[in-house]
């Protein structure tokens, strides 16, 4: 995502780092030879290119993972992503990478220095003009190479004229001043670009963390998808079994419907027969109800007659009960009278017996005449 921006920043950091190394080598007491100076930048450049390639490869992998996670998840575009896309589109319009151009210039500089040295063997006056052609337009590395070549020419041409030597020293002093100012600005730029690189690395770490989160979310989504697929398989199996059971149920229902149709037809014929029978039974029932109604009327009349007779009989019964009560009362009074008469008869009989006993006693004393007389009296 941040590939173009990081490549541009890496190229600037490499160029300013090389310039700073050259400036430190110039400040040291022993100046290195141009061959050694050219080897050190190339080695640093190779290391920087290797690190840059590693970072770009890591960034590309992170971008691929983030793109895959975005394709799996809902599409979303953040403000930072839009900014990075704009910067990438702007940097894509540039002709080539900065560090590639820098490598090409570093490859061309030794040939240029050799040609300058060959051309300036006997021309001391033209060398300063060649060295001072547009120094402000070049970077500090080129100025350092110019300074080294000038120092070499000064060491070789010590026997030259004092005017040429002094002029070369002035040019070297001016180049040294320009190099010092350029190196200071390069140091500031290096610090600025280092801070930007730190920010880019922090953004890269944030992107990596987001990628980890997206990976975890992708794993969870994959698990959910697997569970959903299992559930879908189970649902399909259940649906297939349900369809089979429904087909069997449909066949059974069709058979049952056929049977029910036969039963309904037979029931319809039976219902027709029953309706005809009901009509005949209704007619007979009407006749029976008429007969029964007439019978009920006759019975009601007989009931009324019987009720009148019953009322009369109950009245007679009540009268007879009253008479019976009166007869009972008379019977009780007669019974009481008979009991009284019985008691009177018993008392009279006892009296008669007593009289007879007395009479017998008297007669026994008086003789047989008395007995005969008694029998005659008793017969009478």
Short mmCIF file of N, CA and C in Angstrom, two decimals, residues 45-165:
data_model
loop_
_atom_site.label_atom_id
_atom_site.label_comp_id
_atom_site.label_asym_id
_atom_site.label_seq_id
_atom_site.Cartn_x
_atom_site.Cartn_y
_atom_site.Cartn_z
N UNK A 45 24.67 1.32 -0.66
CA UNK A 45 23.53 1.31 -1.56
C UNK A 45 22.97 -0.10 -1.73
N UNK A 46 23.86 -1.10 -1.84
CA UNK A 46 23.40 -2.48 -1.97
C UNK A 46 22.65 -2.94 -0.72
N UNK A 47 23.22 -2.58 0.46
CA UNK A 47 22.53 -2.95 1.71
C UNK A 47 21.17 -2.27 1.81
N UNK A 48 21.16 -0.97 1.44
CA UNK A 48 19.90 -0.23 1.51
C UNK A 48 18.88 -0.78 0.53
N UNK A 49 19.37 -1.12 -0.69
CA UNK A 49 18.46 -1.72 -1.66
C UNK A 49 17.91 -3.05 -1.17
N UNK A 50 18.77 -3.87 -0.54
CA UNK A 50 18.32 -5.15 -0.02
C UNK A 50 17.27 -4.95 1.07
N UNK A 51 17.55 -4.00 2.00
CA UNK A 51 16.57 -3.72 3.06
C UNK A 51 15.27 -3.18 2.48
N UNK A 52 15.43 -2.30 1.45
CA UNK A 52 14.23 -1.74 0.82
C UNK A 52 13.42 -2.83 0.13
N UNK A 53 14.11 -3.77 -0.55
CA UNK A 53 13.41 -4.88 -1.19
C UNK A 53 12.69 -5.76 -0.16
N UNK A 54 13.36 -5.99 0.99
CA UNK A 54 12.70 -6.78 2.04
C UNK A 54 11.44 -6.08 2.54
N UNK A 55 11.60 -4.74 2.78
CA UNK A 55 10.44 -3.99 3.27
C UNK A 55 9.31 -3.97 2.24
N UNK A 56 9.69 -3.77 0.97
CA UNK A 56 8.64 -3.75 -0.06
C UNK A 56 7.96 -5.12 -0.21
N UNK A 57 8.79 -6.20 -0.13
CA UNK A 57 8.19 -7.53 -0.18
C UNK A 57 7.24 -7.78 0.98
N UNK A 58 7.69 -7.35 2.19
CA UNK A 58 6.83 -7.50 3.36
C UNK A 58 5.56 -6.68 3.21
N UNK A 59 5.72 -5.44 2.66
CA UNK A 59 4.55 -4.60 2.46
C UNK A 59 3.59 -5.20 1.43
N UNK A 60 4.17 -5.78 0.37
CA UNK A 60 3.31 -6.39 -0.64
C UNK A 60 2.54 -7.58 -0.08
N UNK A 61 3.24 -8.38 0.75
CA UNK A 61 2.53 -9.50 1.37
C UNK A 61 1.41 -9.00 2.28
N UNK A 62 1.73 -7.95 3.06
CA UNK A 62 0.69 -7.38 3.94
C UNK A 62 -0.47 -6.84 3.13
N UNK A 63 -0.12 -6.19 1.97
CA UNK A 63 -1.19 -5.66 1.12
C UNK A 63 -2.07 -6.78 0.57
N UNK A 64 -1.41 -7.88 0.13
CA UNK A 64 -2.19 -9.01 -0.40
C UNK A 64 -3.10 -9.60 0.67
N UNK A 65 -2.54 -9.77 1.90
CA UNK A 65 -3.37 -10.32 2.98
C UNK A 65 -4.53 -9.38 3.31
N UNK A 66 -4.22 -8.06 3.37
CA UNK A 66 -5.29 -7.10 3.68
C UNK A 66 -6.33 -7.08 2.57
N UNK A 67 -5.87 -7.19 1.30
CA UNK A 67 -6.84 -7.22 0.20
C UNK A 67 -7.72 -8.46 0.27
N UNK A 68 -7.07 -9.60 0.60
CA UNK A 68 -7.86 -10.84 0.73
C UNK A 68 -8.87 -10.73 1.86
N UNK A 69 -8.42 -10.13 2.99
CA UNK A 69 -9.34 -9.97 4.12
C UNK A 69 -10.45 -9.00 3.78
N UNK A 70 -10.12 -7.94 3.03
CA UNK A 70 -11.18 -7.01 2.64
C UNK A 70 -12.16 -7.65 1.67
N UNK A 71 -11.62 -8.52 0.80
CA UNK A 71 -12.52 -9.23 -0.12
C UNK A 71 -13.46 -10.16 0.64
N UNK A 72 -12.94 -10.79 1.73
CA UNK A 72 -13.80 -11.66 2.54
C UNK A 72 -14.78 -10.85 3.35
N UNK A 73 -14.32 -9.74 3.90
CA UNK A 73 -15.19 -8.93 4.78
C UNK A 73 -15.94 -7.92 3.93
N UNK A 74 -16.67 -7.03 4.64
CA UNK A 74 -17.43 -5.99 3.96
C UNK A 74 -16.48 -4.98 3.36
N UNK A 75 -16.75 -4.43 2.15
CA UNK A 75 -15.83 -3.44 1.53
C UNK A 75 -15.89 -2.14 2.28
N UNK A 76 -14.74 -1.60 2.58
CA UNK A 76 -14.68 -0.33 3.28
C UNK A 76 -13.42 0.41 2.85
N UNK A 77 -13.45 1.70 2.84
CA UNK A 77 -12.31 2.54 2.44
C UNK A 77 -12.13 3.57 3.51
N UNK A 78 -10.96 3.58 4.13
CA UNK A 78 -10.66 4.54 5.19
C UNK A 78 -10.00 5.77 4.60
N UNK A 79 -9.88 6.81 5.45
CA UNK A 79 -9.27 8.04 4.96
C UNK A 79 -7.79 7.84 4.69
N UNK A 80 -7.10 7.07 5.55
CA UNK A 80 -5.68 6.81 5.34
C UNK A 80 -5.46 6.01 4.07
N UNK A 81 -6.31 5.07 3.75
CA UNK A 81 -6.17 4.28 2.53
C UNK A 81 -6.34 5.16 1.30
N UNK A 82 -7.28 6.11 1.35
CA UNK A 82 -7.45 7.02 0.22
C UNK A 82 -6.21 7.89 0.04
N UNK A 83 -5.65 8.36 1.14
CA UNK A 83 -4.45 9.18 1.06
C UNK A 83 -3.29 8.40 0.48
N UNK A 84 -3.12 7.15 0.95
CA UNK A 84 -2.04 6.31 0.42
C UNK A 84 -2.25 6.03 -1.06
N UNK A 85 -3.52 5.82 -1.45
CA UNK A 85 -3.79 5.57 -2.86
C UNK A 85 -3.47 6.79 -3.71
N UNK A 86 -3.78 7.99 -3.18
CA UNK A 86 -3.44 9.21 -3.92
C UNK A 86 -1.94 9.37 -4.05
N UNK A 87 -1.21 9.11 -2.94
CA UNK A 87 0.25 9.21 -3.01
C UNK A 87 0.83 8.19 -3.97
N UNK A 88 0.27 6.97 -3.97
CA UNK A 88 0.77 5.95 -4.89
C UNK A 88 0.49 6.34 -6.33
N UNK A 89 -0.69 6.94 -6.58
CA UNK A 89 -1.00 7.37 -7.94
C UNK A 89 -0.10 8.52 -8.38
N UNK A 90 0.23 9.43 -7.42
CA UNK A 90 1.11 10.54 -7.75
C UNK A 90 2.52 10.06 -8.03
N UNK A 91 2.98 9.10 -7.20
CA UNK A 91 4.33 8.58 -7.40
C UNK A 91 4.41 7.69 -8.63
N UNK A 92 3.28 7.10 -9.04
CA UNK A 92 3.31 6.26 -10.24
C UNK A 92 3.53 7.09 -11.49
N UNK A 93 3.16 8.39 -11.43
CA UNK A 93 3.40 9.26 -12.58
C UNK A 93 4.84 9.67 -12.73
N UNK A 94 5.68 9.46 -11.72
CA UNK A 94 7.10 9.81 -11.82
C UNK A 94 7.77 8.89 -12.81
N UNK A 95 8.85 9.29 -13.43
CA UNK A 95 9.48 8.46 -14.46
C UNK A 95 10.08 7.19 -13.92
N UNK A 96 10.90 7.25 -12.90
CA UNK A 96 11.57 6.06 -12.35
C UNK A 96 11.89 6.34 -10.91
N UNK A 97 12.34 5.33 -10.18
CA UNK A 97 12.67 5.49 -8.78
C UNK A 97 13.92 6.34 -8.62
N UNK A 98 13.96 7.03 -7.45
CA UNK A 98 15.08 7.96 -7.25
C UNK A 98 16.39 7.23 -7.05
N UNK A 99 16.33 6.08 -6.37
CA UNK A 99 17.59 5.40 -6.10
C UNK A 99 18.16 4.76 -7.35
N UNK A 100 17.29 4.44 -8.35
CA UNK A 100 17.82 3.93 -9.63
C UNK A 100 18.60 4.99 -10.38
N UNK A 101 18.03 6.22 -10.40
CA UNK A 101 18.76 7.32 -11.04
C UNK A 101 20.06 7.60 -10.31
N UNK A 102 20.02 7.50 -8.97
CA UNK A 102 21.23 7.75 -8.20
C UNK A 102 22.32 6.71 -8.51
N UNK A 103 21.90 5.45 -8.67
CA UNK A 103 22.88 4.40 -9.03
C UNK A 103 23.47 4.66 -10.40
N UNK A 104 22.62 5.10 -11.34
CA UNK A 104 23.14 5.39 -12.69
C UNK A 104 24.16 6.52 -12.65
N UNK A 105 23.85 7.54 -11.86
CA UNK A 105 24.81 8.66 -11.78
C UNK A 105 26.10 8.23 -11.12
N UNK A 106 25.98 7.37 -10.06
CA UNK A 106 27.21 6.88 -9.43
C UNK A 106 28.04 6.04 -10.39
N UNK A 107 27.37 5.32 -11.27
CA UNK A 107 28.12 4.51 -12.25
C UNK A 107 28.79 5.38 -13.31
N UNK A 108 28.20 6.55 -13.60
CA UNK A 108 28.77 7.41 -14.64
C UNK A 108 29.88 8.31 -14.11
N UNK A 109 29.90 8.57 -12.77
CA UNK A 109 30.86 9.55 -12.25
C UNK A 109 32.32 9.13 -12.41
N UNK A 110 32.72 7.86 -12.16
CA UNK A 110 34.15 7.54 -12.33
C UNK A 110 34.64 7.77 -13.75
N UNK A 111 33.84 7.41 -14.76
CA UNK A 111 34.24 7.66 -16.15
C UNK A 111 34.39 9.14 -16.41
N UNK A 112 33.47 9.93 -15.83
CA UNK A 112 33.54 11.36 -16.03
C UNK A 112 34.78 11.94 -15.39
N UNK A 113 35.13 11.41 -14.17
CA UNK A 113 36.35 11.90 -13.51
C UNK A 113 37.60 11.53 -14.30
N UNK A 114 37.62 10.31 -14.85
CA UNK A 114 38.80 9.89 -15.63
C UNK A 114 38.96 10.77 -16.86
N UNK A 115 37.83 11.03 -17.54
CA UNK A 115 37.91 11.90 -18.73
C UNK A 115 38.33 13.30 -18.36
N UNK A 116 37.85 13.77 -17.19
CA UNK A 116 38.24 15.11 -16.74
C UNK A 116 39.73 15.17 -16.43
N UNK A 117 40.25 14.09 -15.79
CA UNK A 117 41.68 14.08 -15.47
C UNK A 117 42.54 14.02 -16.72
N UNK A 118 42.12 13.17 -17.69
CA UNK A 118 42.89 13.07 -18.94
C UNK A 118 42.87 14.38 -19.70
N UNK A 119 41.70 15.01 -19.72
CA UNK A 119 41.59 16.28 -20.45
C UNK A 119 42.30 17.41 -19.74
N UNK A 120 42.46 17.31 -18.42
CA UNK A 120 43.04 18.43 -17.66
C UNK A 120 44.47 18.20 -17.25
N UNK A 121 45.25 17.32 -17.95
CA UNK A 121 46.65 17.09 -17.60
C UNK A 121 47.48 18.35 -17.83
N UNK A 122 47.32 18.96 -18.94
CA UNK A 122 48.13 20.14 -19.24
C UNK A 122 47.35 21.40 -19.27
N UNK A 123 46.11 21.34 -18.85
CA UNK A 123 45.26 22.53 -18.91
C UNK A 123 44.79 22.85 -17.50
N UNK A 124 45.60 23.48 -16.74
CA UNK A 124 45.23 23.79 -15.35
C UNK A 124 44.20 24.88 -15.27
N UNK A 125 44.16 25.74 -16.26
CA UNK A 125 43.21 26.85 -16.20
C UNK A 125 41.80 26.43 -16.51
N UNK A 126 41.65 25.39 -17.31
CA UNK A 126 40.28 24.96 -17.67
C UNK A 126 39.65 24.06 -16.63
N UNK A 127 40.46 23.43 -15.72
CA UNK A 127 39.91 22.50 -14.73
C UNK A 127 38.97 23.16 -13.74
N UNK A 128 39.32 24.32 -13.18
CA UNK A 128 38.37 24.95 -12.26
C UNK A 128 37.05 25.28 -12.91
N UNK A 129 37.13 25.69 -14.22
CA UNK A 129 35.87 25.99 -14.88
C UNK A 129 35.02 24.74 -15.03
N UNK A 130 35.71 23.58 -15.33
CA UNK A 130 34.96 22.31 -15.45
C UNK A 130 34.39 21.88 -14.10
N UNK A 131 35.17 22.12 -13.04
CA UNK A 131 34.69 21.72 -11.71
C UNK A 131 33.57 22.59 -11.21
N UNK A 132 33.51 23.82 -11.72
CA UNK A 132 32.51 24.75 -11.19
C UNK A 132 31.33 24.91 -12.12
N UNK A 133 31.10 23.98 -13.03
CA UNK A 133 29.95 24.09 -13.93
C UNK A 133 28.69 23.61 -13.20
N UNK A 134 27.99 24.58 -12.69
CA UNK A 134 26.70 24.26 -12.03
C UNK A 134 26.84 23.42 -10.80
N UNK A 135 27.68 23.78 -9.76
CA UNK A 135 27.77 22.95 -8.56
C UNK A 135 26.51 22.99 -7.72
N UNK A 136 25.77 24.05 -7.86
CA UNK A 136 24.56 24.15 -7.03
C UNK A 136 23.48 23.18 -7.47
N UNK A 137 23.58 22.75 -8.75
CA UNK A 137 22.56 21.85 -9.26
C UNK A 137 22.82 20.40 -8.87
N UNK A 138 24.09 20.05 -8.38
CA UNK A 138 24.44 18.67 -8.05
C UNK A 138 24.24 18.43 -6.57
N UNK A 139 24.30 17.18 -6.19
CA UNK A 139 24.13 16.80 -4.78
C UNK A 139 25.46 16.80 -4.06
N UNK A 140 25.51 16.65 -2.74
CA UNK A 140 26.78 16.70 -2.00
C UNK A 140 27.74 15.59 -2.39
N UNK A 141 27.27 14.47 -2.84
CA UNK A 141 28.18 13.37 -3.24
C UNK A 141 29.02 13.77 -4.44
N UNK A 142 28.37 14.40 -5.40
CA UNK A 142 29.13 14.87 -6.56
C UNK A 142 30.15 15.93 -6.17
N UNK A 143 29.77 16.81 -5.24
CA UNK A 143 30.72 17.82 -4.76
C UNK A 143 31.90 17.17 -4.06
N UNK A 144 31.63 16.08 -3.30
CA UNK A 144 32.75 15.39 -2.63
C UNK A 144 33.71 14.78 -3.64
N UNK A 145 33.14 14.20 -4.71
CA UNK A 145 34.01 13.66 -5.76
C UNK A 145 34.80 14.77 -6.45
N UNK A 146 34.16 15.91 -6.66
CA UNK A 146 34.89 17.05 -7.25
C UNK A 146 36.02 17.50 -6.33
N UNK A 147 35.71 17.50 -5.03
CA UNK A 147 36.74 17.91 -4.07
C UNK A 147 37.92 16.95 -4.09
N UNK A 148 37.60 15.64 -4.12
CA UNK A 148 38.70 14.66 -4.17
C UNK A 148 39.54 14.78 -5.44
N UNK A 149 38.85 14.96 -6.56
CA UNK A 149 39.61 15.10 -7.82
C UNK A 149 40.46 16.36 -7.81
N UNK A 150 39.93 17.43 -7.24
CA UNK A 150 40.69 18.68 -7.18
C UNK A 150 41.90 18.52 -6.28
N UNK A 151 41.71 17.83 -5.14
CA UNK A 151 42.84 17.59 -4.24
C UNK A 151 43.91 16.74 -4.93
N UNK A 152 43.49 15.74 -5.69
CA UNK A 152 44.46 14.90 -6.41
C UNK A 152 45.24 15.71 -7.45
N UNK A 153 44.50 16.56 -8.17
CA UNK A 153 45.18 17.38 -9.17
C UNK A 153 46.13 18.38 -8.51
N UNK A 154 45.73 18.88 -7.34
CA UNK A 154 46.62 19.81 -6.62
C UNK A 154 47.88 19.09 -6.17
N UNK A 155 47.70 17.84 -5.66
CA UNK A 155 48.88 17.08 -5.23
C UNK A 155 49.79 16.73 -6.41
N UNK A 156 49.18 16.46 -7.58
CA UNK A 156 50.00 16.12 -8.75
C UNK A 156 50.66 17.34 -9.38
N UNK A 157 50.01 18.48 -9.30
CA UNK A 157 50.51 19.70 -9.95
C UNK A 157 51.09 20.67 -8.93
N UNK A 158 51.82 20.14 -7.92
CA UNK A 158 52.44 21.04 -6.94
C UNK A 158 53.52 21.93 -7.57
N UNK A 159 54.07 21.41 -8.63
CA UNK A 159 55.13 22.19 -9.28
C UNK A 159 54.56 23.20 -10.27
N UNK A 160 53.26 23.30 -10.35
CA UNK A 160 52.63 24.22 -11.29
C UNK A 160 52.78 25.67 -10.87
N UNK A 161 52.12 26.52 -11.59
CA UNK A 161 52.20 27.95 -11.32
C UNK A 161 51.44 28.28 -10.05
N UNK A 162 51.83 29.29 -9.27
CA UNK A 162 51.11 29.65 -8.05
C UNK A 162 49.72 30.18 -8.32
N UNK A 163 49.51 30.73 -9.51
CA UNK A 163 48.16 31.22 -9.81
C UNK A 163 47.17 30.07 -9.93
N UNK A 164 47.60 29.02 -10.64
CA UNK A 164 46.71 27.87 -10.82
C UNK A 164 46.47 27.16 -9.49
N UNK A 165 47.52 27.03 -8.68
CA UNK A 165 47.37 26.37 -7.38
C UNK A 165 46.45 27.17 -6.47
#
